[in-house]
CSV table of C-alpha atoms and ligand atoms in Angstrom, one decimal:
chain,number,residue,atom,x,y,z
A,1,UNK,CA,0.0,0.0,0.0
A,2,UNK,CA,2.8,2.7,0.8
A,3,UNK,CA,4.1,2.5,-2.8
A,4,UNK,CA,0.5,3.0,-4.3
A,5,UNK,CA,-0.5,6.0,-2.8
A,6,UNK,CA,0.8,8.8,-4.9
A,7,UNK,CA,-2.3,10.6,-6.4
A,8,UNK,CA,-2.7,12.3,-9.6
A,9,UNK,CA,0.9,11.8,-11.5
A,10,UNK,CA,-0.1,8.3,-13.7
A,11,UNK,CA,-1.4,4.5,-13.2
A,12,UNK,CA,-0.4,3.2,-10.3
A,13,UNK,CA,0.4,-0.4,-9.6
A,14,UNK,CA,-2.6,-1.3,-7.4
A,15,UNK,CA,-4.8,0.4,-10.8
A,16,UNK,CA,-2.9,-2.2,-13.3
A,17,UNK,CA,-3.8,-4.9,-10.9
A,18,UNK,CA,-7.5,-4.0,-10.4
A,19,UNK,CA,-7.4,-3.7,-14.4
A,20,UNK,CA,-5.9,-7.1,-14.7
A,21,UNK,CA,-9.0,-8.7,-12.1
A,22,UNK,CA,-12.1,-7.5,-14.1
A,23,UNK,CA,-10.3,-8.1,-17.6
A,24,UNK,CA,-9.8,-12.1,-16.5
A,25,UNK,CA,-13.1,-11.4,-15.0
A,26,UNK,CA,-15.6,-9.8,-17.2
A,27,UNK,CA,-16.2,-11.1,-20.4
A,28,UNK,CA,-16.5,-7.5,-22.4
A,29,UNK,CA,-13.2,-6.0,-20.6
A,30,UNK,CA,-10.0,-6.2,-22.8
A,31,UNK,CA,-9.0,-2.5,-21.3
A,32,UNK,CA,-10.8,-0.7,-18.0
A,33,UNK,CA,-10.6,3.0,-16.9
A,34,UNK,CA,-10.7,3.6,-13.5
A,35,UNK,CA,-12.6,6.9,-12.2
A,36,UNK,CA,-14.7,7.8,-9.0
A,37,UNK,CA,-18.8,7.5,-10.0
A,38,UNK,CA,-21.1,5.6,-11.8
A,39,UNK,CA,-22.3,8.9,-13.5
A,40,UNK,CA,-18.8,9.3,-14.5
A,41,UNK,CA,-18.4,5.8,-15.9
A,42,UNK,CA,-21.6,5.7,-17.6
A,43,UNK,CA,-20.4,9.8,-19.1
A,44,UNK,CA,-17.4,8.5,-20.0
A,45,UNK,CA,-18.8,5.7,-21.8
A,46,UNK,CA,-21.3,7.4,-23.3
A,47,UNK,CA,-18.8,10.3,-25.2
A,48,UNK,CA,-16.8,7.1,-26.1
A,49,UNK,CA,-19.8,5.7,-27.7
A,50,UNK,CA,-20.2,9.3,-29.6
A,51,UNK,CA,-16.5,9.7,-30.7
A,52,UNK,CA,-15.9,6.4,-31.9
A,53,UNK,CA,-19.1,6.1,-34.4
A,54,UNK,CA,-19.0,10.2,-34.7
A,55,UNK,CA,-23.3,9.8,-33.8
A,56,UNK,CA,-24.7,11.4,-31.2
A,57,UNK,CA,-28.0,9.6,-30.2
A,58,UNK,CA,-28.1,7.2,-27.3
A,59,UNK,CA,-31.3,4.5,-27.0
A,60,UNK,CA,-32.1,4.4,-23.0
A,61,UNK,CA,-35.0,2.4,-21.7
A,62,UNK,CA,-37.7,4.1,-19.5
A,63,UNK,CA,-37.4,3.4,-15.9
A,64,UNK,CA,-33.7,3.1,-15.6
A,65,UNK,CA,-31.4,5.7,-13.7
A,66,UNK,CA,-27.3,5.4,-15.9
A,67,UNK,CA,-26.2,8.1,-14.1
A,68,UNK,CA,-27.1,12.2,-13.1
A,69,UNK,CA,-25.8,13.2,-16.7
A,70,UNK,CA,-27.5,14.9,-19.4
A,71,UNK,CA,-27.1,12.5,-21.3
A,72,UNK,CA,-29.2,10.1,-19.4
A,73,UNK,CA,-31.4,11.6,-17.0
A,74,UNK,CA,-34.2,11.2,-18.5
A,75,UNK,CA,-37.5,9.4,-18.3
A,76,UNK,CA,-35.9,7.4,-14.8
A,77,UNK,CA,-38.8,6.6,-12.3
A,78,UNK,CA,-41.4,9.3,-14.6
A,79,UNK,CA,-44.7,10.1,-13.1
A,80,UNK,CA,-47.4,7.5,-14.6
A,81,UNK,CA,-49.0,10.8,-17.4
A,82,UNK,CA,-45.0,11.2,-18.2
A,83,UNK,CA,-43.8,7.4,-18.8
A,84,UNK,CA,-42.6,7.4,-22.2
A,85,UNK,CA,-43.0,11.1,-23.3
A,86,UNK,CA,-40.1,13.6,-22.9
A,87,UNK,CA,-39.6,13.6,-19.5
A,88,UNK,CA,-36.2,15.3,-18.4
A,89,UNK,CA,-35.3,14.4,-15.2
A,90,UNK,CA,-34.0,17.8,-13.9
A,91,UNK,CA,-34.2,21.5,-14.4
A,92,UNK,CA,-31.3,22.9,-16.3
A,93,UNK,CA,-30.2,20.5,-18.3
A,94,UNK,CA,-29.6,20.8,-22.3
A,95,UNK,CA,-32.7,20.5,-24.2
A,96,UNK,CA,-30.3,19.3,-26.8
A,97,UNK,CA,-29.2,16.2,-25.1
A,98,UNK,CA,-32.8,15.9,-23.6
A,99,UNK,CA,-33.7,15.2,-27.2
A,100,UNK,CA,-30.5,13.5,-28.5
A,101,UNK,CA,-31.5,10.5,-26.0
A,102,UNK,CA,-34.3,8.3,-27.2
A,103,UNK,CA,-36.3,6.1,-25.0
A,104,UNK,CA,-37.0,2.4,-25.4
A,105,UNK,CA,-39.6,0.2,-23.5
A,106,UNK,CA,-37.5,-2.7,-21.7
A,107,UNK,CA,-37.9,-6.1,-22.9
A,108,UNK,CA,-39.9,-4.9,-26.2
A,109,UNK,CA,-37.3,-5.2,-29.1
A,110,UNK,CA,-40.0,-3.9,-31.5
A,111,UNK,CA,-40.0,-0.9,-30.1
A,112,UNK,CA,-35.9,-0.2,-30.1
A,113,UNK,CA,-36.1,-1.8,-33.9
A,114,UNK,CA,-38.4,1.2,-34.6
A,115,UNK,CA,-36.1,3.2,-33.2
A,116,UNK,CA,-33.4,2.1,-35.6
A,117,UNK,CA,-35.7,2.4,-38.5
A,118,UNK,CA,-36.6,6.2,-37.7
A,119,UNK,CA,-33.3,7.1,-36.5
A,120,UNK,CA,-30.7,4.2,-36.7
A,121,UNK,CA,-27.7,6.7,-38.5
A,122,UNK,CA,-27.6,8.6,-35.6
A,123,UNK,CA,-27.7,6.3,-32.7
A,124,UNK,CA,-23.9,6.1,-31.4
A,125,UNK,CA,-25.4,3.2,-28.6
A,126,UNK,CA,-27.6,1.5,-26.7
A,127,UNK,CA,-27.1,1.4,-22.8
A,128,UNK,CA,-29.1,-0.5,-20.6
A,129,UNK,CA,-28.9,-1.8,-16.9
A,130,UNK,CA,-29.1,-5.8,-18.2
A,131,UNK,CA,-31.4,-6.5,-14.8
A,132,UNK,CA,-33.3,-3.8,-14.5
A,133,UNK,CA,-32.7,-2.6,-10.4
A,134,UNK,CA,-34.0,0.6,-10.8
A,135,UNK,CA,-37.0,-0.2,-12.7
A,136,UNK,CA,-37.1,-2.2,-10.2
A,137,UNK,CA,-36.3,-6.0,-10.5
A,138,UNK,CA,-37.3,-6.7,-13.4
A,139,UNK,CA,-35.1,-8.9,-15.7
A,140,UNK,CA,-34.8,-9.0,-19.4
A,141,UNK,CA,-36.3,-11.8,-21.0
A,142,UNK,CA,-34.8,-14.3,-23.0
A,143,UNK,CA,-33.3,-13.2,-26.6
A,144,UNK,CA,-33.7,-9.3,-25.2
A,145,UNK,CA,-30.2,-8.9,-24.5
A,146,UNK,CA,-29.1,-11.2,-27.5
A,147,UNK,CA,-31.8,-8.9,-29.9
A,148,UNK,CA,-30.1,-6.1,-28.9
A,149,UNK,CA,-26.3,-7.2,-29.2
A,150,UNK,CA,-27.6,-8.4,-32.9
A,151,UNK,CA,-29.8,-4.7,-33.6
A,152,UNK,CA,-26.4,-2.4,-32.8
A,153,UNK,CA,-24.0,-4.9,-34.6
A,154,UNK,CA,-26.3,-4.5,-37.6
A,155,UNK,CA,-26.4,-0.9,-36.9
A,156,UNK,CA,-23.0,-0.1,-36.5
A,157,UNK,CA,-24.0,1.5,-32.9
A,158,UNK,CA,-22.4,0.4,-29.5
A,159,UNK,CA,-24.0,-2.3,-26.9
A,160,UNK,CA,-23.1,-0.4,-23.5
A,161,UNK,CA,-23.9,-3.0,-20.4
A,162,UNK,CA,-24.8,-0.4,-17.5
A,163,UNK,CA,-23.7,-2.8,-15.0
A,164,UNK,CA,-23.0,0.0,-12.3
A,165,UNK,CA,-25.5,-2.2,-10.0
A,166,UNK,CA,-25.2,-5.5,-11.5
A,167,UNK,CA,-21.2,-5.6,-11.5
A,168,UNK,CA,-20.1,-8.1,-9.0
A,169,UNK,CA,-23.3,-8.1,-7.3
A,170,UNK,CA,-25.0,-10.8,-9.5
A,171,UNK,CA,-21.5,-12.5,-10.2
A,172,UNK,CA,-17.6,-11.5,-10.5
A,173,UNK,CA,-18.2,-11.5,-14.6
A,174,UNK,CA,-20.8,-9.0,-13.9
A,175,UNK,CA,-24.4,-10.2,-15.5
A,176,UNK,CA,-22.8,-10.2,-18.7
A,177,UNK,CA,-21.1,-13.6,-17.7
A,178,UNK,CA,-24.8,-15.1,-16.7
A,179,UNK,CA,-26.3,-13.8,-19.6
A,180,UNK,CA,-23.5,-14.9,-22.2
A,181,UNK,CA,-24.3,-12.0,-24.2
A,182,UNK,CA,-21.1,-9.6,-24.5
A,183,UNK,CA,-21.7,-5.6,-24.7
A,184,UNK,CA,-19.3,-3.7,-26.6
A,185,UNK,CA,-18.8,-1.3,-23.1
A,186,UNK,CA,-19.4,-2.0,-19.7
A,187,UNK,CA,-19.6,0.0,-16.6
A,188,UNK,CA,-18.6,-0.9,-13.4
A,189,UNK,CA,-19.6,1.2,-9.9
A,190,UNK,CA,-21.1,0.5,-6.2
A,191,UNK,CA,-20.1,-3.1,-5.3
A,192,UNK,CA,-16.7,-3.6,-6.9
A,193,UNK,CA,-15.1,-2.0,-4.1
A,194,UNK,CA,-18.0,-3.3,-1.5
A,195,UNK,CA,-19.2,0.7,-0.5
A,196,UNK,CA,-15.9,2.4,-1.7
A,197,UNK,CA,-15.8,5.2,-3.9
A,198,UNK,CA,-14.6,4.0,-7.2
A,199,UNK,CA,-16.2,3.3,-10.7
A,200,UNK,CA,-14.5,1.5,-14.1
A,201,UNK,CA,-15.0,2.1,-18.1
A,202,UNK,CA,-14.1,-1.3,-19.8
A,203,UNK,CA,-14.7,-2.7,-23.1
A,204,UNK,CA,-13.1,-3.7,-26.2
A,205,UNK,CA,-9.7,-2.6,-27.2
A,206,UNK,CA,-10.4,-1.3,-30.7
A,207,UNK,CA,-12.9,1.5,-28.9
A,208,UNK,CA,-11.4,2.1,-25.5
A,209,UNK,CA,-7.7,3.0,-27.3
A,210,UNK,CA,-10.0,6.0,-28.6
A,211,UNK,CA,-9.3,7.3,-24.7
A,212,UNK,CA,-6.6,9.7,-24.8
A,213,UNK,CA,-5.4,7.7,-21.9
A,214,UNK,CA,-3.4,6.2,-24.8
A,215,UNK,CA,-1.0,8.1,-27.2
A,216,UNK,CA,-3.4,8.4,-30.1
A,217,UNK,CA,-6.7,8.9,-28.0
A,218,UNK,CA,-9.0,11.5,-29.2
A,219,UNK,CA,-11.8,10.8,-26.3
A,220,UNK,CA,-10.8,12.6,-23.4
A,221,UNK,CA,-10.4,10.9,-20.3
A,222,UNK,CA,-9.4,12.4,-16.8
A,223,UNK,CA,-10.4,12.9,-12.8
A,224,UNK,CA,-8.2,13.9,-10.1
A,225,UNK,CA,-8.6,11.1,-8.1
A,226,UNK,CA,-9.0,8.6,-10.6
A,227,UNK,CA,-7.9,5.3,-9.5
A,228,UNK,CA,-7.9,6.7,-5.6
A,229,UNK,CA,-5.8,4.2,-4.1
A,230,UNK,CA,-7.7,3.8,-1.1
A,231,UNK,CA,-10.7,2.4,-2.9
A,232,UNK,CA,-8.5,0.7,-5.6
A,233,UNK,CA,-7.1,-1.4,-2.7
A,234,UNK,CA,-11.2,-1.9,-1.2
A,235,UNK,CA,-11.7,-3.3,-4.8
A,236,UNK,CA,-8.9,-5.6,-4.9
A,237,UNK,CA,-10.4,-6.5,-1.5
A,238,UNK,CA,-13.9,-7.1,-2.5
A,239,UNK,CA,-12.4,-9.1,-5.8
A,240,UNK,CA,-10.4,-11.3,-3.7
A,241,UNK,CA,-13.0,-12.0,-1.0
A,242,UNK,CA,-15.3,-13.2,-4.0
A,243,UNK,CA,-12.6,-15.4,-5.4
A,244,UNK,CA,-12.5,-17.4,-2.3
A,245,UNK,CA,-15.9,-17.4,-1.0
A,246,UNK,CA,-18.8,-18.4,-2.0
A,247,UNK,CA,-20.3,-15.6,-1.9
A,248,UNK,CA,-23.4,-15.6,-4.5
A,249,UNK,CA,-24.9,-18.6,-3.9
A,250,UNK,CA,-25.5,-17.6,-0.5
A,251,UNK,CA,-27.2,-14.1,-1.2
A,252,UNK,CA,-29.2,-15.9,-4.4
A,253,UNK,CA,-30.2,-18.6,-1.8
A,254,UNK,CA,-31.4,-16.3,0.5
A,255,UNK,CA,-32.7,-13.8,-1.9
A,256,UNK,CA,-34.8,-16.2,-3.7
A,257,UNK,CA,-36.5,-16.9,0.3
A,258,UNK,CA,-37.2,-13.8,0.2
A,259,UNK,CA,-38.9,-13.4,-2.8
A,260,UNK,CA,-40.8,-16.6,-2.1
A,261,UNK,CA,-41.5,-15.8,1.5
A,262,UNK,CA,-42.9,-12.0,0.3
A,263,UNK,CA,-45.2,-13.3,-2.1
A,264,UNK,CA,-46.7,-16.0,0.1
A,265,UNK,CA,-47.2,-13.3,2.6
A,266,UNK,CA,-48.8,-11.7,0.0
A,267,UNK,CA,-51.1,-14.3,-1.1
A,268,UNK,CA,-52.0,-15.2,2.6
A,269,UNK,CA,-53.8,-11.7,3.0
A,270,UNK,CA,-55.2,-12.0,-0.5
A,271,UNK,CA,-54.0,-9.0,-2.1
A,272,UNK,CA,-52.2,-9.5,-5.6
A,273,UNK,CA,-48.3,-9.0,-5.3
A,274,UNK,CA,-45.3,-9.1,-7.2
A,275,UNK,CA,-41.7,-10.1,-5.7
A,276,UNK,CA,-39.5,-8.8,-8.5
A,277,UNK,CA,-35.8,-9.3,-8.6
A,278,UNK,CA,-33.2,-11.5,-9.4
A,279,UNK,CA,-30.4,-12.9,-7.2
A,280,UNK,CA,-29.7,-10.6,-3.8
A,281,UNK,CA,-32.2,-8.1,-5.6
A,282,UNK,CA,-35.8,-8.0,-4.2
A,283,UNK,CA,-38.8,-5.6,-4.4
A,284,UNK,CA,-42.7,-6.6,-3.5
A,285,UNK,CA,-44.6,-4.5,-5.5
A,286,UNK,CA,-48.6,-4.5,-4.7
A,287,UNK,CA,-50.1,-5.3,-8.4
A,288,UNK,CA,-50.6,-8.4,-10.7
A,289,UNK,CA,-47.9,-9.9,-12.5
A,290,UNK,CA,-46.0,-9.5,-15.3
A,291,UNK,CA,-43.3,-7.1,-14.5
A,292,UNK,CA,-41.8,-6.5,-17.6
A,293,UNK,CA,-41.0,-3.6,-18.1
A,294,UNK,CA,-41.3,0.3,-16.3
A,295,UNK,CA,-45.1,0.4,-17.5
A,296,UNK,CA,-45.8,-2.6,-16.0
A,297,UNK,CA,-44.8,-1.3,-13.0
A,298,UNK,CA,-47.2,1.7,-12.8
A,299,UNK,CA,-49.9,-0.8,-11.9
A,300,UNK,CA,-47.7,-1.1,-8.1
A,301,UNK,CA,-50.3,0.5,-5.7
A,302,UNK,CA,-48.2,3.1,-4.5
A,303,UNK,CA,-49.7,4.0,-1.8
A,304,UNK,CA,-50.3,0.7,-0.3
A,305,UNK,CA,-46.4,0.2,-0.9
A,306,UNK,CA,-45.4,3.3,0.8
A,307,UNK,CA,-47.5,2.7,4.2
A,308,UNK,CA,-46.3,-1.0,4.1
A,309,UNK,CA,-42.8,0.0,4.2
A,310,UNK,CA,-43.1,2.6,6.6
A,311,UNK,CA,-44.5,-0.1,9.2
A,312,UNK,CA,-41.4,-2.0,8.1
A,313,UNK,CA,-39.2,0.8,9.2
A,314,UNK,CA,-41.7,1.1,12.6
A,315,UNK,CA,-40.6,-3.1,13.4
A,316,UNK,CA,-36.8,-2.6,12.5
A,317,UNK,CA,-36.7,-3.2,9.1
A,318,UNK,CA,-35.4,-0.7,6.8
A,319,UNK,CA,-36.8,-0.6,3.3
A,320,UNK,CA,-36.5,2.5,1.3
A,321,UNK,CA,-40.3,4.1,2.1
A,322,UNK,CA,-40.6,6.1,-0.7
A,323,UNK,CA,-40.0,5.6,-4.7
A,324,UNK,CA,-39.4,1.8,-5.9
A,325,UNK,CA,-36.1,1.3,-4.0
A,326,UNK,CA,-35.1,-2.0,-4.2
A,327,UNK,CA,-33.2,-4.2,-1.5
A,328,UNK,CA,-30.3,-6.5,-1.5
A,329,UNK,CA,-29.6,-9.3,0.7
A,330,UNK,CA,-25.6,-8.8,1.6
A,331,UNK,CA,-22.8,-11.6,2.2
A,332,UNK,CA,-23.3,-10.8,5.9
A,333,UNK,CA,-27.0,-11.5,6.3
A,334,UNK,CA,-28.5,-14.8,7.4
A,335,UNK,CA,-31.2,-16.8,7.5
A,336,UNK,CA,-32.0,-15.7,10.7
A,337,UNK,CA,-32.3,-12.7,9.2
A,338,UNK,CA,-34.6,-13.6,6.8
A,339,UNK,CA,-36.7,-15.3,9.1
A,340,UNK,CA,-37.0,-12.1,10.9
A,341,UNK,CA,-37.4,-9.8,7.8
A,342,UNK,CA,-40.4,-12.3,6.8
A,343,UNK,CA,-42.2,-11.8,10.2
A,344,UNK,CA,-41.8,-8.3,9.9
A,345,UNK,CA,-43.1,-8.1,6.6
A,346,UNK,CA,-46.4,-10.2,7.7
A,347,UNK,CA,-46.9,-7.7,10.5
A,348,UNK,CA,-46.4,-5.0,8.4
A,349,UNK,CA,-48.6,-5.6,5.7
A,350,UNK,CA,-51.5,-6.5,7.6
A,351,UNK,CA,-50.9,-3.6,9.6
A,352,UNK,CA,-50.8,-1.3,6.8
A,353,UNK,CA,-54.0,-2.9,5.1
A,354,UNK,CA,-55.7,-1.9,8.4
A,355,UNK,CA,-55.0,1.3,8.2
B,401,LIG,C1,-27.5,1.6,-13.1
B,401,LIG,C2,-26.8,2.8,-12.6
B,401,LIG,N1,-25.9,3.5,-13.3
B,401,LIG,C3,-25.3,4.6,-12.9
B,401,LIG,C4,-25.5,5.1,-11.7
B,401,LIG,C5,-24.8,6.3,-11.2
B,401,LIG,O1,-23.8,6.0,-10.2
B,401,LIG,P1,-23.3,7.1,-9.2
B,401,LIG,O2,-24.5,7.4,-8.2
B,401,LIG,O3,-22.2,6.4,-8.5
B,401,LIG,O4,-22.9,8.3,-9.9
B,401,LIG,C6,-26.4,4.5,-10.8
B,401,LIG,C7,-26.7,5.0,-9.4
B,401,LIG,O5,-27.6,4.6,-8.8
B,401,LIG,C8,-27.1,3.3,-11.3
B,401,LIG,O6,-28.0,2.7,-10.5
């Protein structure tokens, strides 16, 4: 550690190491950039995207969050009158990259080929979380991600894996590995360093040599603390704990409990509910099934959900009580603790259909 802290003057060992993990890790990483936020990673990608195909539409999909960017804040968690119209997610951004970011309903491939067929010369990439967590929980069904890789290879546009969530949380090869489907970026953010601040560009070597983090590079690439040593050694950490533990199957064990548990719960007081997720990832949403996508989702009664989880916080148990926040189950929970959440939950939603 003492020869790996000097900041701001080049790559430091501990950086080439980290680089070296997620490239034998992650199937879409021949080269990673390190830098300090998801936004930044998912930015970074993003201009990446623009400079290499010299296009300067992106396709995002309603519902998810890649970051607090122009270029993708918008249409995140919209209001259910603004779900799939223009809906900027914040004052003051640049109506010009408001518009220069299309939005696609998850999971419907016809809709992103239309897209293409109004617009596909101008689309520089398609970024997507490949589970969507902020949507929440809802996970892309089968041949999405493989119509998607096969739409932007056709295209000539860029497959960018927002795996700012999903990296390391669903497996060390990020859900790219699960999926076998192989973006042409990735990002990387939250749990790679377990809670540290740190965030990684990676993707194939023909596009990321654009960064001007090599001699040639056009795309600029930079951020004083960049490969902060501190959370570069967390991440080599986190990397290492998961290499010799068994981590996953023991949150997907206990995460899939959960979801079963919540939706018996649910069934026992006779309300329709939905346990979405996938792996650690859970969110019981008070609605009939399917959860396929963000519109889907607008069926959740949100009321009902907000009073439920505020009698969760009122028995111990914190669950985000506002928005669609999903939870996680972590390496240190137990089945204990899932017995306990479960009780809660009980309690808490016929408390909350009482009131
Ligand atoms: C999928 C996804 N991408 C990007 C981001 C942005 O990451 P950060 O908050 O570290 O800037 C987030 C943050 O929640 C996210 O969920």
């Amino acid at each position: 550690m003492r020869e790996r802290v000097l900041f701001g003057v080049g790559v430091t060992d501990g950086e080439l190491e980290l680089a070296r993990k997620i490239v034998g890790h992650l199937p879409g990483a021949e080269q990673v950039v390190v830098c300090g936020s998801g936004s930044e990673a998912t930015y970074h990608a993003i201009r990446l995207a623009r400079g290499v195909t010299g296009r300067e539409r992106i396709v995002k999909f309603q519902g998810s969050y890649n970051g607090f960017h122009d270029s993708g804040l918008r249409n995140v968690l919209s209001a259910p009158e603004r779900g799939g119209r223009r809906d900027p997610g914040s004052a003051g951004m640049l109506e010009a990259s408001i518009d220069a970011t299309l939005v696609c309903r998850y999971n419907d491939l016809e809709d992103v080929e239309s897209v293409f067929r109004a617009a596909g010369e101008t689309i520089a990439a398609v970024i997507l979380e490949p589970v969507g967590h902020n949507s929440p929980g809802i996970l892309p069904e089968p041949g999405f991600l493989e119509g998607l890789r096969a739409i932007c290879d056709r295209e000539g546009s860029l497959l960018i894996f927002d795996e700012v969530i999903t990296g390391f949380r669903h497996h060390l090869g990020g859900y790219q590995a699960i999926a076998g489907v192989t973006p042409d970026l990735t990002t990387l953010g939250k749990a790679i360093a377990n809670g540290f601040p740190i965030a990684a560009v990676c993707g194939r070597a023909e596009y990321m040599d654009r960064f001007n983090t090599t001699r040639d590079g056009d795309v600029h690439f930079g951020g004083t603390f960049n490969g902060n040593a501190v959370s570069v050694e967390a991440a080599l950490a986190t990397i290492s704990y998961l290499e010799d533990h068994d981590v996953h199957s023991h949150i997907y064990r206990l995460g899939e409990r959960m979801r079963t548990g919540l939706e018996a719960i649910g069934a026992e007081a006779g309300i329709p509910v939905v346990a979405g997720g996938y792996g650690s990832l859970f969110v019981l949403c008070f609605m009939e099934g399917p959860l396929r996508s963000f519109e889907d989702v607008l069926r959740n009664d949100a009321e009902l959900f907000g009073r439920y989880r505020r009698e969760l916080v009122a028995r111990g148990i914190f669950e985000m009580p506002e928005s669609l926040g999903r939870s996680h189950i972590s390496a240190a929970h137990t089945d204990d603790d899932v017995d306990r959440s479960l009780e809660a939950a009980r309690e808490a939603l016929r408390a909350s259909l009482r009131s």
